[in-house]
Short mmCIF file of C-alpha atoms and ligand atoms in Angstrom, two decimals:
data_model
loop_
_atom_site.label_atom_id
_atom_site.label_comp_id
_atom_site.label_asym_id
_atom_site.label_seq_id
_atom_site.Cartn_x
_atom_site.Cartn_y
_atom_site.Cartn_z
CA MET A 142 0.00 0.00 0.00
CA SER A 143 1.32 3.41 -0.90
CA ARG A 144 1.86 5.92 1.87
CA LEU A 145 -0.95 8.08 0.47
CA ASN A 146 -3.41 5.16 0.53
CA ALA A 147 -2.37 4.36 4.10
CA LEU A 148 -3.03 7.96 5.06
CA PHE A 149 -6.52 7.92 3.49
CA LEU A 150 -7.33 4.59 5.18
CA THR A 151 -6.24 5.95 8.56
CA LEU A 152 -8.34 9.09 8.08
CA ALA A 153 -11.38 7.02 7.05
CA VAL A 154 -11.07 4.80 10.14
CA ALA A 155 -10.64 7.86 12.38
CA LEU A 156 -13.72 9.50 10.86
CA GLY A 157 -15.73 6.30 11.37
CA LEU A 158 -14.66 6.07 15.02
CA ALA A 159 -15.50 9.75 15.58
CA LEU A 160 -19.00 9.27 14.14
CA LEU A 161 -19.55 6.19 16.31
CA ALA A 162 -18.33 7.99 19.45
CA GLY A 163 -20.72 10.88 18.76
CA ARG A 164 -23.79 8.67 18.66
CA PRO A 165 -25.86 8.58 21.84
CA PRO A 166 -26.46 5.13 23.36
CA ALA A 167 -29.79 3.45 22.57
CA PRO A 168 -32.46 4.28 25.17
CA ARG A 169 -33.01 1.59 27.80
CA PRO A 170 -36.61 0.39 28.35
CA ALA A 171 -38.73 1.17 31.41
CA ASP A 172 -38.04 -2.29 32.84
CA ALA A 173 -34.24 -1.89 32.61
CA PRO A 174 -32.38 -3.11 35.73
CA THR A 175 -32.59 -0.83 38.77
CA GLU A 176 -28.93 0.18 38.52
CA ALA A 177 -29.25 1.16 34.83
CA PHE A 178 -30.17 4.58 33.47
CA SER A 179 -33.45 4.29 31.58
CA ALA A 180 -34.33 7.10 29.17
CA ILE A 181 -37.86 5.71 28.99
CA ARG A 182 -38.26 6.04 32.78
CA ALA A 183 -36.88 9.58 32.62
CA LEU A 184 -39.27 10.44 29.80
CA VAL A 185 -42.23 10.23 32.21
CA ASP A 186 -40.85 13.25 34.07
CA VAL A 187 -40.15 15.10 30.81
CA GLY A 188 -43.84 14.64 29.93
CA VAL A 189 -45.00 16.27 33.18
CA ILE A 190 -42.39 19.06 33.33
CA ALA A 191 -42.83 20.00 29.66
CA ARG A 192 -46.64 19.88 29.58
CA SER A 193 -46.79 23.58 28.69
CA PRO A 194 -44.51 26.63 28.60
CA HIS A 195 -43.48 27.49 32.17
CA PRO A 196 -41.30 30.60 32.32
CA VAL A 197 -39.99 31.90 35.64
CA GLY A 198 -42.70 33.48 37.79
CA SER A 199 -45.65 31.86 35.95
CA PRO A 200 -48.35 29.69 37.60
CA GLU A 201 -47.26 26.86 35.28
CA ASN A 202 -43.71 27.09 36.64
CA ALA A 203 -45.08 26.90 40.19
CA GLN A 204 -46.85 23.66 39.20
CA VAL A 205 -43.57 22.23 37.88
CA ARG A 206 -41.82 23.33 41.10
CA ASP A 207 -44.42 21.53 43.24
CA TYR A 208 -44.16 18.39 41.11
CA LEU A 209 -40.36 18.37 41.47
CA VAL A 210 -40.58 18.78 45.23
CA LEU A 211 -42.89 15.75 45.36
CA ARG A 212 -40.57 13.70 43.13
CA MET A 213 -37.43 14.68 45.05
CA ASN A 214 -39.18 13.91 48.35
CA ALA A 215 -40.10 10.46 47.07
CA LEU A 216 -36.44 9.96 46.11
CA GLY A 217 -35.34 10.79 49.67
CA LEU A 218 -33.53 14.00 48.72
CA SER A 219 -35.25 16.21 51.36
CA PRO A 220 -35.77 19.02 48.82
CA GLU A 221 -35.98 22.65 49.87
CA VAL A 222 -37.41 25.47 47.77
CA ARG A 223 -35.12 28.47 48.16
CA PRO A 224 -36.82 31.79 47.37
CA ASP A 225 -34.08 34.17 46.27
CA PHE A 226 -33.32 37.08 44.00
CA GLY A 227 -30.97 36.73 41.06
CA PHE A 228 -29.14 39.72 39.69
CA ARG A 229 -26.60 40.00 36.89
CA ARG A 230 -24.76 42.80 35.20
CA ILE A 231 -23.60 42.07 31.66
CA ASP A 232 -21.05 44.49 30.27
CA ARG A 233 -21.88 45.19 26.65
CA VAL A 234 -19.73 47.38 24.43
CA SER A 235 -22.11 50.35 24.44
CA GLN A 236 -23.60 50.13 27.94
CA PRO A 237 -24.09 47.54 30.69
CA VAL A 238 -27.29 45.46 30.77
CA PHE A 239 -28.88 44.63 34.13
CA LEU A 240 -30.98 41.50 34.66
CA GLY A 241 -32.80 40.60 37.86
CA GLY A 242 -35.80 38.79 39.27
CA ALA A 243 -37.26 36.54 41.93
CA VAL A 244 -36.37 32.85 41.62
CA GLU A 245 -37.16 29.66 43.51
CA ASN A 246 -34.34 27.15 43.24
CA ILE A 247 -34.93 23.61 44.46
CA VAL A 248 -32.05 21.98 46.31
CA GLY A 249 -31.95 18.37 47.50
CA VAL A 250 -29.21 16.27 49.04
CA LEU A 251 -28.42 12.59 48.85
CA PRO A 252 -26.22 12.06 51.90
CA GLY A 253 -22.90 10.36 51.32
CA ARG A 254 -20.69 8.34 53.68
CA ASP A 255 -18.36 11.30 54.33
CA ARG A 256 -20.56 14.32 54.97
CA SER A 257 -17.56 16.64 55.25
CA ALA A 258 -16.02 15.75 51.86
CA PRO A 259 -16.55 18.25 49.02
CA ALA A 260 -19.89 17.36 47.44
CA LEU A 261 -20.74 16.48 43.87
CA ALA A 262 -23.48 18.67 42.42
CA ILE A 263 -25.88 17.67 39.65
CA MET A 264 -27.48 20.75 38.14
CA ALA A 265 -30.25 21.50 35.63
CA HIS A 266 -32.92 24.21 35.33
CA TYR A 267 -36.67 23.71 35.50
CA ASP A 268 -38.00 26.93 33.96
CA SER A 269 -38.63 27.16 30.22
CA VAL A 270 -38.67 30.02 27.74
CA PRO A 271 -42.12 31.71 27.41
CA ASN A 272 -42.95 30.22 24.01
CA SER A 273 -41.88 26.59 24.35
CA PRO A 274 -42.61 23.78 26.82
CA GLY A 275 -38.86 23.27 27.12
CA ALA A 276 -38.75 19.49 26.76
CA ALA A 277 -35.15 19.55 25.58
CA ASP A 278 -34.21 22.73 27.45
CA ASP A 279 -34.20 21.75 30.15
CA ALA A 280 -36.84 19.19 31.19
CA ALA A 281 -34.53 16.52 29.78
CA GLY A 282 -31.76 17.68 32.12
CA VAL A 283 -34.05 17.74 35.17
CA ALA A 284 -35.50 14.30 34.35
CA THR A 285 -31.96 12.98 33.92
CA ALA A 286 -31.03 14.34 37.35
CA LEU A 287 -34.03 12.53 38.88
CA GLU A 288 -33.14 9.26 37.17
CA ILE A 289 -29.55 9.62 38.41
CA ALA A 290 -30.90 10.19 41.93
CA ARG A 291 -33.03 7.04 41.65
CA ILE A 292 -30.00 4.97 40.59
CA LEU A 293 -27.83 6.35 43.41
CA ARG A 294 -30.60 5.66 45.96
CA ALA A 295 -30.84 2.07 44.78
CA GLY A 296 -27.18 1.39 45.55
CA PRO A 297 -25.05 1.81 48.68
CA PRO A 298 -24.61 5.43 49.91
CA PRO A 299 -22.15 7.36 47.71
CA MET A 300 -18.75 8.31 49.07
CA ARG A 301 -19.68 11.98 49.34
CA ASP A 302 -22.89 14.03 49.36
CA VAL A 303 -24.59 14.47 46.01
CA ILE A 304 -26.39 17.83 45.87
CA PHE A 305 -29.15 18.26 43.31
CA VAL A 306 -29.40 21.91 42.28
CA ILE A 307 -32.51 22.45 40.16
CA THR A 308 -32.43 26.13 39.29
CA ASP A 309 -35.11 28.62 38.26
CA GLY A 310 -34.93 31.66 35.99
CA GLU A 311 -32.18 30.28 33.76
CA GLU A 312 -33.87 31.48 30.61
CA ALA A 313 -34.20 34.98 32.10
CA GLY A 314 -30.42 35.26 32.37
CA LEU A 315 -29.04 32.46 34.61
CA LEU A 316 -30.71 34.19 37.56
CA GLY A 317 -31.28 31.07 39.69
CA ALA A 318 -27.71 29.86 39.29
CA GLN A 319 -26.40 33.35 40.02
CA ALA A 320 -28.48 33.57 43.21
CA PHE A 321 -27.42 30.12 44.38
CA PHE A 322 -23.70 30.46 43.77
CA SER A 323 -23.42 34.00 45.09
CA GLY A 324 -25.31 33.59 48.34
CA ASP A 325 -26.38 30.07 49.28
CA PRO A 326 -24.15 28.48 51.96
CA MET A 327 -24.81 25.09 50.35
CA ALA A 328 -22.87 26.24 47.26
CA ARG A 329 -19.65 26.40 49.26
CA ARG A 330 -19.87 22.66 49.95
CA ILE A 331 -19.64 21.78 46.25
CA GLY A 332 -16.34 20.45 44.95
CA PHE A 333 -17.39 19.36 41.48
CA LEU A 334 -20.44 20.14 39.38
CA VAL A 335 -22.12 18.49 36.41
CA ASN A 336 -24.48 20.92 34.64
CA MET A 337 -26.96 19.33 32.25
CA GLU A 338 -28.08 22.22 30.06
CA ALA A 339 -30.36 21.22 27.18
CA ARG A 340 -29.90 17.92 25.43
CA GLY A 341 -27.61 18.30 22.45
CA GLY A 342 -28.90 19.21 19.02
CA GLY A 343 -27.07 16.08 17.87
CA GLY A 344 -24.62 13.58 19.28
CA LEU A 345 -23.73 13.11 22.91
CA VAL A 346 -24.94 15.60 25.50
CA GLN A 347 -22.04 17.75 26.62
ZN1 ZN B 436 -31.42 25.85 29.24
#
């Protein structure tokens, strides 16, 4: 084989591997083993959260909040709704833009074996934009967090606390996250965070 042919073959194999790696795994059914992540189980929550548009401050968002508190209670996460005020200043070239508003983050904890170790946080946001039910952004992320919680509950206690931070007002300018990380004492306990923001437009969720 000539060196040029070898190069093309290598590139073709690399491209094939890259395409394979970018494909999401097939969804597991609702009767998948307890310790497995089931997209079909998680889809039930997506259906409830994304029933209708539910922007921050709306009655529909309050319904989603109440549903999530129920779900997180059932998962043993002792959820707390944290009324807060998010405020951000964005420096634009011409003049700064100020964003602010009342938010209600939901925070739950799955206690680990070492309560003093830096905690792992799993984060997603439950509000949607005003003109979309937000199934992908970010009901999918919230439902994924709940399915992760279910799996962790089914096994032995994790090494460290896992804190579930379900924020509000993300679509209004990351207001819930801003409020939580600037003022909530719980935020200081977090050592590592996984933020599940909108399922990808294609390929694996980043
Ligand atoms: Zn989002």
